[in-house]
Structures are given as structure tokens and as C-alpha cells.
CSV table of C-alpha atoms in Angstrom, one decimal:
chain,number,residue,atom,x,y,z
A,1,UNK,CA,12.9,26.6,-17.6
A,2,UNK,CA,14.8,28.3,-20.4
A,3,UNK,CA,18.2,27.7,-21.2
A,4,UNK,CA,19.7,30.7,-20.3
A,5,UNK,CA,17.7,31.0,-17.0
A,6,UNK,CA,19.6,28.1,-16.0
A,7,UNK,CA,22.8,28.6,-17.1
A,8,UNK,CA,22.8,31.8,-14.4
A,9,UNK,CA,20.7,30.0,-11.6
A,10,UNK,CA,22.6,29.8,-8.2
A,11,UNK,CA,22.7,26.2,-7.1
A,12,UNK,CA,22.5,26.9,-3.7
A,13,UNK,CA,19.7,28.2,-3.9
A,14,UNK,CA,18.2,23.9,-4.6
A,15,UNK,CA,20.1,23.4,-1.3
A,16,UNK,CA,18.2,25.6,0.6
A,17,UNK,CA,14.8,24.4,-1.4
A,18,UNK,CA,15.8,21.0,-0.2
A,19,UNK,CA,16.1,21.8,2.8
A,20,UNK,CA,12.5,23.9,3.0
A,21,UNK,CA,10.8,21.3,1.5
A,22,UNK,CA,12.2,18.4,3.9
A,23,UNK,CA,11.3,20.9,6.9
A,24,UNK,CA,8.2,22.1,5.6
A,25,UNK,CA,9.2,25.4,7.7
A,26,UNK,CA,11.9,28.5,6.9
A,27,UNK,CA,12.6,28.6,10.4
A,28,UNK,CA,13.7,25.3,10.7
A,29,UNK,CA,15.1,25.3,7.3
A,30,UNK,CA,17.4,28.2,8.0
A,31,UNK,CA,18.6,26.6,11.5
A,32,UNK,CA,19.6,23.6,9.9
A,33,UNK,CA,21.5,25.6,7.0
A,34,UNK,CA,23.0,27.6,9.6
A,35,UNK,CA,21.3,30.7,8.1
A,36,UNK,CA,19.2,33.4,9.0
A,37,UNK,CA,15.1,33.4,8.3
A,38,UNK,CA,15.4,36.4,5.7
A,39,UNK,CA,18.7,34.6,4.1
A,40,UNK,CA,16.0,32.1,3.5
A,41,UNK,CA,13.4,34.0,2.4
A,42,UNK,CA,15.2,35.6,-0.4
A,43,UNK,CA,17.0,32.9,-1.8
A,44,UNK,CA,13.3,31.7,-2.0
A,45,UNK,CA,12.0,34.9,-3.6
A,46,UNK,CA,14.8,34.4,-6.1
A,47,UNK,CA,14.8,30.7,-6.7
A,48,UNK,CA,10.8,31.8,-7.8
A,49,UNK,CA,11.7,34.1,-9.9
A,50,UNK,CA,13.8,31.7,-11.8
A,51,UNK,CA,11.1,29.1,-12.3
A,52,UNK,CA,8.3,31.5,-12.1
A,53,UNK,CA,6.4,29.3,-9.3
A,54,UNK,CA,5.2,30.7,-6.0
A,55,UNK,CA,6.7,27.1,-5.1
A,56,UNK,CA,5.4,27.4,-1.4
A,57,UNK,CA,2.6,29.1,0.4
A,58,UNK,CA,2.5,30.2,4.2
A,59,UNK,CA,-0.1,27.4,5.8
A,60,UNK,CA,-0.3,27.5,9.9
A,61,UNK,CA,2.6,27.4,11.3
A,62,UNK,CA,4.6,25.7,8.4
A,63,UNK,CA,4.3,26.0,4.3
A,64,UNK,CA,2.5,24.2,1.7
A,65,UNK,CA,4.3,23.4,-1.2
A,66,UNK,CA,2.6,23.9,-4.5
A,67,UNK,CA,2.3,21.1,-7.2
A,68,UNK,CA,5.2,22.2,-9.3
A,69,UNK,CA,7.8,22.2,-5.9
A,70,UNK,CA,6.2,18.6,-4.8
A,71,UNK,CA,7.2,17.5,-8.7
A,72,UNK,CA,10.6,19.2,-8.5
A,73,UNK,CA,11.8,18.0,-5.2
A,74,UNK,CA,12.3,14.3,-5.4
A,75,UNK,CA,14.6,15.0,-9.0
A,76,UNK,CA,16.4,18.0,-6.6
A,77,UNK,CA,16.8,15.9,-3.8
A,78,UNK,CA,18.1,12.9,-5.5
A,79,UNK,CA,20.6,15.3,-7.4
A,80,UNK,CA,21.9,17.0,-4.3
A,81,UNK,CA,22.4,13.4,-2.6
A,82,UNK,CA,24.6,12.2,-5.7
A,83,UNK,CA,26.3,14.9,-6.0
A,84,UNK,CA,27.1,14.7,-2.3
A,85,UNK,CA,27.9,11.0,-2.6
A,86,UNK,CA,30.5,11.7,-5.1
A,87,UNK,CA,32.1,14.9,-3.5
A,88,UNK,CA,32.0,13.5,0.4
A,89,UNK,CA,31.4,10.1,0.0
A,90,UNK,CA,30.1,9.0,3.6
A,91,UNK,CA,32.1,5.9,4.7
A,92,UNK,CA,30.8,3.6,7.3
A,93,UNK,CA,32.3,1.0,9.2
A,94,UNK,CA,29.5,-1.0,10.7
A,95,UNK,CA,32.0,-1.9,14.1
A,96,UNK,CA,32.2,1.8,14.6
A,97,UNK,CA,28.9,3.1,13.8
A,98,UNK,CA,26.4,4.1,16.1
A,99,UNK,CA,23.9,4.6,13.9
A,100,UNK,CA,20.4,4.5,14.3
A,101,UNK,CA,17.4,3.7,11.7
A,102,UNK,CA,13.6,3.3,11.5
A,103,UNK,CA,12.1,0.5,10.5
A,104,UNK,CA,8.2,0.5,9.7
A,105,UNK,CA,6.7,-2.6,9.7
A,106,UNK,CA,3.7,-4.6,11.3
A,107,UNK,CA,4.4,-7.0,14.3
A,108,UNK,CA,4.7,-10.4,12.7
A,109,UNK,CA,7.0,-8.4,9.3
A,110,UNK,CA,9.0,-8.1,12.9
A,111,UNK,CA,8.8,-11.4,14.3
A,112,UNK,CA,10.4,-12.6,11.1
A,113,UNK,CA,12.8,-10.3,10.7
A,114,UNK,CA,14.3,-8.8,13.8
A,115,UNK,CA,16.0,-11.8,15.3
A,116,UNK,CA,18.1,-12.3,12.1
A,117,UNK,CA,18.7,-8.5,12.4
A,118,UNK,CA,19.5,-8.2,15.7
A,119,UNK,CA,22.3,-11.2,15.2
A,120,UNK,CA,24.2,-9.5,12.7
A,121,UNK,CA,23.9,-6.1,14.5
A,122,UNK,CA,25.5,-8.0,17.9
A,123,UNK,CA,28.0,-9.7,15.9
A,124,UNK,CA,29.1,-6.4,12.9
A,125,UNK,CA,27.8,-3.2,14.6
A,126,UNK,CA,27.2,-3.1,18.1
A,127,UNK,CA,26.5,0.4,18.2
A,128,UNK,CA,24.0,0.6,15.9
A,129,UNK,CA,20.2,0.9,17.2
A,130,UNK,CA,16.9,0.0,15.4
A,131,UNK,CA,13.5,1.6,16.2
A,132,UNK,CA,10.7,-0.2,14.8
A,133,UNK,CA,7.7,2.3,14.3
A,134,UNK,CA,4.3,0.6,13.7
A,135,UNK,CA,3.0,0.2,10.0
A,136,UNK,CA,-0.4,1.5,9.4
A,137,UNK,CA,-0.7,2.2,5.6
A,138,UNK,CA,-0.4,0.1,2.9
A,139,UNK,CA,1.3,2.8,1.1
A,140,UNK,CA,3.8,4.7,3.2
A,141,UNK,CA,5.6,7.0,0.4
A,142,UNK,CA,4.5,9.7,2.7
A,143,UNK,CA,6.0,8.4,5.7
A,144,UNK,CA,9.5,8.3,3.5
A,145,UNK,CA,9.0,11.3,1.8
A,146,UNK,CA,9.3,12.9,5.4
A,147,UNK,CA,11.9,11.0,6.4
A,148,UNK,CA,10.0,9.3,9.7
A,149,UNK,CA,11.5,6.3,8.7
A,150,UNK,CA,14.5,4.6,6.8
A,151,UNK,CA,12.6,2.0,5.0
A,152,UNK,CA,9.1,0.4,5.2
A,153,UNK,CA,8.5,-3.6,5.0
A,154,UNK,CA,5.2,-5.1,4.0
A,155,UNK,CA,2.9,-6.5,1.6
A,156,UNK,CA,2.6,-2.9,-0.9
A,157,UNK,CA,0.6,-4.4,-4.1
A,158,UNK,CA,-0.7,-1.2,-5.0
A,159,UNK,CA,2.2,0.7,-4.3
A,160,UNK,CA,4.5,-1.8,-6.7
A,161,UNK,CA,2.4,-1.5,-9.5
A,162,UNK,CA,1.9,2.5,-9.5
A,163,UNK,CA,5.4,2.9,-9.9
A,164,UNK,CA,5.9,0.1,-12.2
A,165,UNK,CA,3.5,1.8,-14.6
A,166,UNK,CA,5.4,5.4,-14.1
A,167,UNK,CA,8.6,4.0,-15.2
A,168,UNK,CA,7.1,2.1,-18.2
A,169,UNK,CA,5.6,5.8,-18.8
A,170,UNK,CA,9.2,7.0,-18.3
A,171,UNK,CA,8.3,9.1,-15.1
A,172,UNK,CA,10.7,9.4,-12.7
A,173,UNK,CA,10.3,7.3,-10.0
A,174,UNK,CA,11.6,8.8,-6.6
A,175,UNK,CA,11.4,5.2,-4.7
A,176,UNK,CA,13.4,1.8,-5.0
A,177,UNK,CA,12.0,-1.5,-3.6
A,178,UNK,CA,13.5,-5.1,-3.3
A,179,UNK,CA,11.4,-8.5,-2.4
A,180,UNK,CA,12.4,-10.3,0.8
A,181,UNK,CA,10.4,-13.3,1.2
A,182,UNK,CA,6.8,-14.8,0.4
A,183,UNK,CA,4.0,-15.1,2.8
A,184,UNK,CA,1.6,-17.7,3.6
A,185,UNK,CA,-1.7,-17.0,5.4
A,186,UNK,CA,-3.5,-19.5,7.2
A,187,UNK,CA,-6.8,-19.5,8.7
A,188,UNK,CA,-6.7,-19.6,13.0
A,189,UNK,CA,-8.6,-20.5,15.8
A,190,UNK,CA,-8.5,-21.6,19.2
A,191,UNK,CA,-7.8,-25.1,19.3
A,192,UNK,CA,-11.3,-26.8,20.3
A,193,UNK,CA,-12.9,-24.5,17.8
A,194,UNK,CA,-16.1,-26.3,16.1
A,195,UNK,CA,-14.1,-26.3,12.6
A,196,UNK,CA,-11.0,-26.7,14.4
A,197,UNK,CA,-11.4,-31.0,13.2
A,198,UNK,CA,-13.5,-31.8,9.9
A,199,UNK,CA,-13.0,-30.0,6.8
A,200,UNK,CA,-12.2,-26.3,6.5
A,201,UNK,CA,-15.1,-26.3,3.3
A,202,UNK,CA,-16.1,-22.5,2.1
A,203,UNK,CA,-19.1,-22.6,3.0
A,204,UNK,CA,-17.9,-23.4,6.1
A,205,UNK,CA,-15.7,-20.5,6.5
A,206,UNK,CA,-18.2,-17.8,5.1
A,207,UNK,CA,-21.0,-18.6,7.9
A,208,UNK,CA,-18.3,-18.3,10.3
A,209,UNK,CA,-17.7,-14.8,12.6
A,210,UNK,CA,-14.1,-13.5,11.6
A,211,UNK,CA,-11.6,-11.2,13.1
A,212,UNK,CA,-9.8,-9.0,10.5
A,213,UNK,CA,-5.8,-7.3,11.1
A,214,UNK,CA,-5.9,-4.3,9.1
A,215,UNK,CA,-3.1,-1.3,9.7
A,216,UNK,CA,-5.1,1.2,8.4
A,217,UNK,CA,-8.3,0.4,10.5
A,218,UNK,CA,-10.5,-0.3,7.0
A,219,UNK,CA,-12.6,-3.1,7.3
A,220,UNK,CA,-12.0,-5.2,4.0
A,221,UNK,CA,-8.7,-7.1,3.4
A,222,UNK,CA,-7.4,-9.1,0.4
A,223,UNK,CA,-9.3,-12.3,1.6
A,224,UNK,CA,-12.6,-10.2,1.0
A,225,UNK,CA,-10.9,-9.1,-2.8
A,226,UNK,CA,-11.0,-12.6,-3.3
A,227,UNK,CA,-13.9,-13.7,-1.5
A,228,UNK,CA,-15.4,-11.2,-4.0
A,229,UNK,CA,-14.1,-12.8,-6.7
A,230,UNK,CA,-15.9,-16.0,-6.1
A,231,UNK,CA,-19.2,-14.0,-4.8
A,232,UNK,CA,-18.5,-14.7,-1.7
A,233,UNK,CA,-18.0,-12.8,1.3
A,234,UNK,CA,-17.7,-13.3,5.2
A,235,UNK,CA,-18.9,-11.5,8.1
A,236,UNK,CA,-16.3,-9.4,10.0
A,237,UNK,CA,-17.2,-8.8,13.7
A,238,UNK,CA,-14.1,-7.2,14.7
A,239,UNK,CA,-11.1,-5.5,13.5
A,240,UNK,CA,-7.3,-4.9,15.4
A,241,UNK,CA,-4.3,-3.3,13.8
A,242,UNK,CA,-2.0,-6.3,15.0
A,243,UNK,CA,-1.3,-9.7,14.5
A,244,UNK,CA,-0.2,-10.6,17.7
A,245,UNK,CA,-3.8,-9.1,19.5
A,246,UNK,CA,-5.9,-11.2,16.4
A,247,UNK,CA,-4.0,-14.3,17.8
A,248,UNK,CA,-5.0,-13.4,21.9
A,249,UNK,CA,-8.3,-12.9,20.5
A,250,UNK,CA,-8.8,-15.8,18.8
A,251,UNK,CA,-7.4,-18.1,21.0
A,252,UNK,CA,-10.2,-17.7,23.8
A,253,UNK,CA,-13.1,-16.9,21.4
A,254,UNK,CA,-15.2,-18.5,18.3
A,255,UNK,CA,-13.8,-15.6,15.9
A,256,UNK,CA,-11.5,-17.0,13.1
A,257,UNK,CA,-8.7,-14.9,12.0
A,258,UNK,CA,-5.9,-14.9,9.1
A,259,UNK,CA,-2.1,-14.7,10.2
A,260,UNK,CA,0.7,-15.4,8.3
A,261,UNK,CA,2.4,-18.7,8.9
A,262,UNK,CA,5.0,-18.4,10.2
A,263,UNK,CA,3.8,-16.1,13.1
A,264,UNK,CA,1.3,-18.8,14.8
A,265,UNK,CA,4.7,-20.3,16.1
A,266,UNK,CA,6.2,-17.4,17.6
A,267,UNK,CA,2.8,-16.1,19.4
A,268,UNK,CA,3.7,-17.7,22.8
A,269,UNK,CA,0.2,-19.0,22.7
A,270,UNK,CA,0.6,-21.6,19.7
A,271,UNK,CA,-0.1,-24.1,21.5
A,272,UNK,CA,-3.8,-23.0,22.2
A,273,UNK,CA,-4.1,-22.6,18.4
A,274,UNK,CA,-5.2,-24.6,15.4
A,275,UNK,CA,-4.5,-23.2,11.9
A,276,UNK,CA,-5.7,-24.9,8.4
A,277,UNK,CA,-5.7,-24.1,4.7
A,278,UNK,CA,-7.8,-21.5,3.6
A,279,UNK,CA,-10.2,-22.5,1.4
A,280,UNK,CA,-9.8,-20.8,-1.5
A,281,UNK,CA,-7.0,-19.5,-3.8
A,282,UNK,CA,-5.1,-15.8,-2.2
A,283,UNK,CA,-2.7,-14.1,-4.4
A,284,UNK,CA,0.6,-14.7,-3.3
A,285,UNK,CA,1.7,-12.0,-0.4
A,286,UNK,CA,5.0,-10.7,-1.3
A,287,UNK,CA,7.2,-8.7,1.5
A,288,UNK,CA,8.7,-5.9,0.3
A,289,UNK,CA,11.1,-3.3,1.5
A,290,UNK,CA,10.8,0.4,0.0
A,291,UNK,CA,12.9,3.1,0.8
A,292,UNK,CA,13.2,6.1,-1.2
A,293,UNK,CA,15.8,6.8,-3.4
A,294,UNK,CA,17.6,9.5,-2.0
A,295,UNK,CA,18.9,7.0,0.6
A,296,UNK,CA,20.1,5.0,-2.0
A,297,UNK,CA,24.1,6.5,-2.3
A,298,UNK,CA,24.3,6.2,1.1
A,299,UNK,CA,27.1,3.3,2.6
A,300,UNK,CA,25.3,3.4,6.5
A,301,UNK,CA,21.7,2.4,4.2
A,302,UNK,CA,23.0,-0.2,1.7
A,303,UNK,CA,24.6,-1.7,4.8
A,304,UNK,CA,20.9,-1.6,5.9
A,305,UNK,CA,19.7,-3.1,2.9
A,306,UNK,CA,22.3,-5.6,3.0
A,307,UNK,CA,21.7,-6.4,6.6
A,308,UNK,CA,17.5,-6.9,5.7
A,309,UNK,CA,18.1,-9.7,3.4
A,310,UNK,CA,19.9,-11.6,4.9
A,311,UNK,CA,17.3,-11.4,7.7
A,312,UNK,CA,14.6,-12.5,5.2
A,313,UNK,CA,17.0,-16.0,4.3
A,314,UNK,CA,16.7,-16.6,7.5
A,315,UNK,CA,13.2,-16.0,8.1
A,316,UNK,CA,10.1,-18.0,6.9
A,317,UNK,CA,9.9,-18.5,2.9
A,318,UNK,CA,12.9,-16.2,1.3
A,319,UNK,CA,11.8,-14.8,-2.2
A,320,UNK,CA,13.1,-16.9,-5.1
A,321,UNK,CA,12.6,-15.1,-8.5
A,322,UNK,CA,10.7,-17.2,-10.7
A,323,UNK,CA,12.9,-19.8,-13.1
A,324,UNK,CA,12.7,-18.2,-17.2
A,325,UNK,CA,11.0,-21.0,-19.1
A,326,UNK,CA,13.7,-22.7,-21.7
A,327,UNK,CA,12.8,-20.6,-24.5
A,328,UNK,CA,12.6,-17.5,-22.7
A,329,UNK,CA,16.5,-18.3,-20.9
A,330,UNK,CA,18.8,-16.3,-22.9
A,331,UNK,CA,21.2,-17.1,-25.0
């Protein structure tokens, strides 16, 4: 945009782009802004003009946004929120609050979590309500960019690293993320399982028949990566997008499965259930919690944030950041 173009844009106008964007309909976007559809419209019309961008295009029964309002609202958005934060700051007082925020997270990110979560909402904020929606992505910037949930929890390699390699590009990056703990996987079976006793060799495990957990309903998990890695791979008979149904499964079947540590305790059914080493080296599964930024000036979600961690010291394994070596300590 040239200078002078911006020096005589209206600024409201970004509010009511915000607000079109995060509705992805005028007529929504004008009842929330307490305006009328036209009102909207024009302020549209205008706010093109400006940037010479059609910005959205009429799709259904909502809008599309082009590619240059998709790259413009996260800096927009993140702008208004600061600017609100420093005007009206939002003040919350957990014991008063009755709050509530989505959580998105598979069943056993839950089962180590939600206990420690639930204690400090029954002992600070009583009024405060979590819903926990299921996780079925291993990237779920989508599901934050719309705002159907407060913060996602999982394992999000791929995720970590795109937006790793934006910054280092000096991109804007519209999400924030913080490690919570570190998970161990285990191979499980049902107790008087052939390779319940004996040792768990690879070649053992590959000729087995496995059961695979995956959100997203594709049929290759990061034991396969690294199966692949050895040229290796194992047969998958069935798939389920939770934890807790892998372990039912498993426990009256020959089907092996892969659950995270921790959870083979808290199953109910643990004690029909044999886990042992896997046998061969994983990468490291780090939980994560990502949440975009736009939340981030926000007191009710860094009480959030606050609240999550010290969940995760309670849970299973708690994230320790790795010690520097001595000549990499600084000075």
C-alpha cells in the first residue's frame, strides 16, 4: 500500500474486515458489529479500493477470502487484539470467572491432563467450564484460525518445524506454542498374548497383526516412519481414532497396538494388559500446546496457559529443556 493511501485509510474499516473474515459471512459480520448488511458492504467496497484487492468473493452461503485477505488477517487481527489489550485491558479473576474454553486434544493428551486441570479449576475458578473437543488432525491451525477451539494439545512435528522455518525466514508467524511434557510409547497386548513372555525381537513384532490410533483416519503412523527407516514395516489390520478403543481392542484380541505410557494405567482394563519396549528407536514424542496468537494479550487465556502446565508437572514425564553443554553455557 502507498504511503499516502494509508495515512487516509479509516481504521474501522480493519474492524469490520476482522470481523468478516472471522465470520466468513456479512450477515453475521454486521450482527456482531451491531451494523447493518449494506453498512458492511461499503466499508468493504472501500476498504478494497484502498488495497486494490477484491479481498472476498460471494461463495454459497458465506464468502471466500482471496489470498491477499488470508495473508493480511492474522497481522490485522493480532493488531486489533493489542491495541484492544492496551485500551481495555480484560481483567480476570479466576474465583469470579465463569469462563468457558475448548480444549482439542486426543483421549489419553486427556487422561494426563484433565485431572491436574480440573483440581486447580475446583480449588481457583469454580465457575469456569472446559469442553474438550476430539483432536483429529495433526495440524489444527485451521481449527484455531476459526476459533472452534482455545488451544490444541498433541504431538504437532510438522506443524513445529513449518513455523520454525517462517520465522528464521522472518515471516510472520500468527501461532505461539509451548512444550508440556514428553511421551513414551509402548507396545500392548492382552496379557496371555504369544509375545506377551519371551523377547519383544523385531522381527517379532513385524510378523505380528497391529492395530493403529490415528486422528486423521490415515493408515501410517510415526512407528511406520521409522519402521521405514530400518526397511522394515508391519502389517496394520485395523485402525481407530482413540486410544482408549485400541486398548478394548487389544485386550481381547491377538492385535498389538502402541499407547503412550502412561495411559495403559488409567484404561480401567490395565490389568488385562501387558506392555514392553518397542523394539526399535522412536523419535521422542513431544506434547505441545498451540494456540494462536491473537489469544495471546488475553488475562482469561494466559490463566489458561498457566493452568495447562502445571497440569503437565503433574502428569506423566514433564518437559525438561535440554542442559547447554559447558562450552555452550554462557557466560
Amino acid at each position: 500500500m502507498q504511503q499516502a493511501k494509508f495515512r487516509g485509510l479509516d481504521l474501522n474499516l480493519l474492524r469490520v474486515f476482522d470481523e468478516v473474515m472471522a465470520e466468513r459471512s456479512l450477515t453475521r459480520a454486521a450482527r456482531k458489529l451491531s451494523l447493518t448488511q449494506p453498512a458492511v458492504s461499503n466499508a468493504l467496497r472501500r476498504l478494497r479500493e484502498t488495497l486494490d484487492d477484491e479481498l472476498v468473493r460471494r461463495q454459497g452461503q458465506g464468502i471466500e477470502p482471496t489470498p491477499m485477505a488470508l495473508a493480511l488477517w492474522p497481522t490485522v487481527r493480532e493488531a486489533l487484539q493489542q491495541l484492544q489489550a492496551a485500551l481495555a485491558p480484560e481483567h480476570f479473576l479466576p474465583e469470579q470467572a465463569n469462563t468457558t474454553f475448548v480444549l482439542a486434544m486426543a483421549d489419553a493428551t486427556a487422561a494426563a491432563l484433565i485431572p491436574g486441570l480440573v483440581d486447580t479449576i475446583e480449588r481457583d475458578a469454580p465457575g469456569v467450564s472446559i469442553r474438550v473437543v476430539p483432536l483429529a488432525t495433526r495440524d489444527p491451525r485451521r481449527l484455531l484460525d476459526e476459533e472452534s477451539a482455545d488451544m490444541a494439545i498433541g504431538y504437532f512435528p510438522a506443524v513445529l518445524a513449518d513455523l520454525t522455518a517462517r520465522s528464521q525466514a522472518g515471516e510472520a508467524v500468527a501461532y505461539a506454542h509451548q512444550r508440556l511434557y514428553d511421551g513414551e510409547y509402548v507396545c500392548v497386548m492382552r496379557r496371555d498374548h504369544p509375545l506377551a513372555t519371551g523377547p519383544l525381537t523385531l522381527n517379532r513384532y513385524c510378523a505380528a497383526r497391529h492395530l493403529l490410533v490415528s486422528f486423521s483416519g490415515r493408515p501410517y503412523g510415526f512407528i511406520d516412519e521409522a519402521l521405514t527407516a530400518v526397511g522394515r514395516e508391519r502389517r496394520i489390520v485395523l485402525t481407530v481414532n482413540q486410544f482408549f478403543t485400541a486398548g478394548r481392542v487389544v485386550a481381547s484380541s491377538n492385535l498389538l497396538t502402541v499407547l503412550p505410557r502412561h495411559f495403559v494405567d488409567v484404561t480401567g482394563i490395565a490389568d488385562e494388559l501387558v506392555w514392553r519396549e518397542l523394539p526399535l528407536e522412536v523419535p521422542t514424542v513431544h506434547v505441545d500446546a498451540l494456540w494462536h496468537k491473537r489469544l495471546r494479550y488475553g488475562a482469561s487465556h494466559e490463566w489458561l496457559r498457566k493452568a495447562i502446565v502445571r497440569a503437565a508437572n503433574s502428569g506423566p514425564t514433564p518437559y525438561s529443556p535440554p542442559t547447554p553443554l559447558a562450552s555452550q553455557a554462557p557466560p
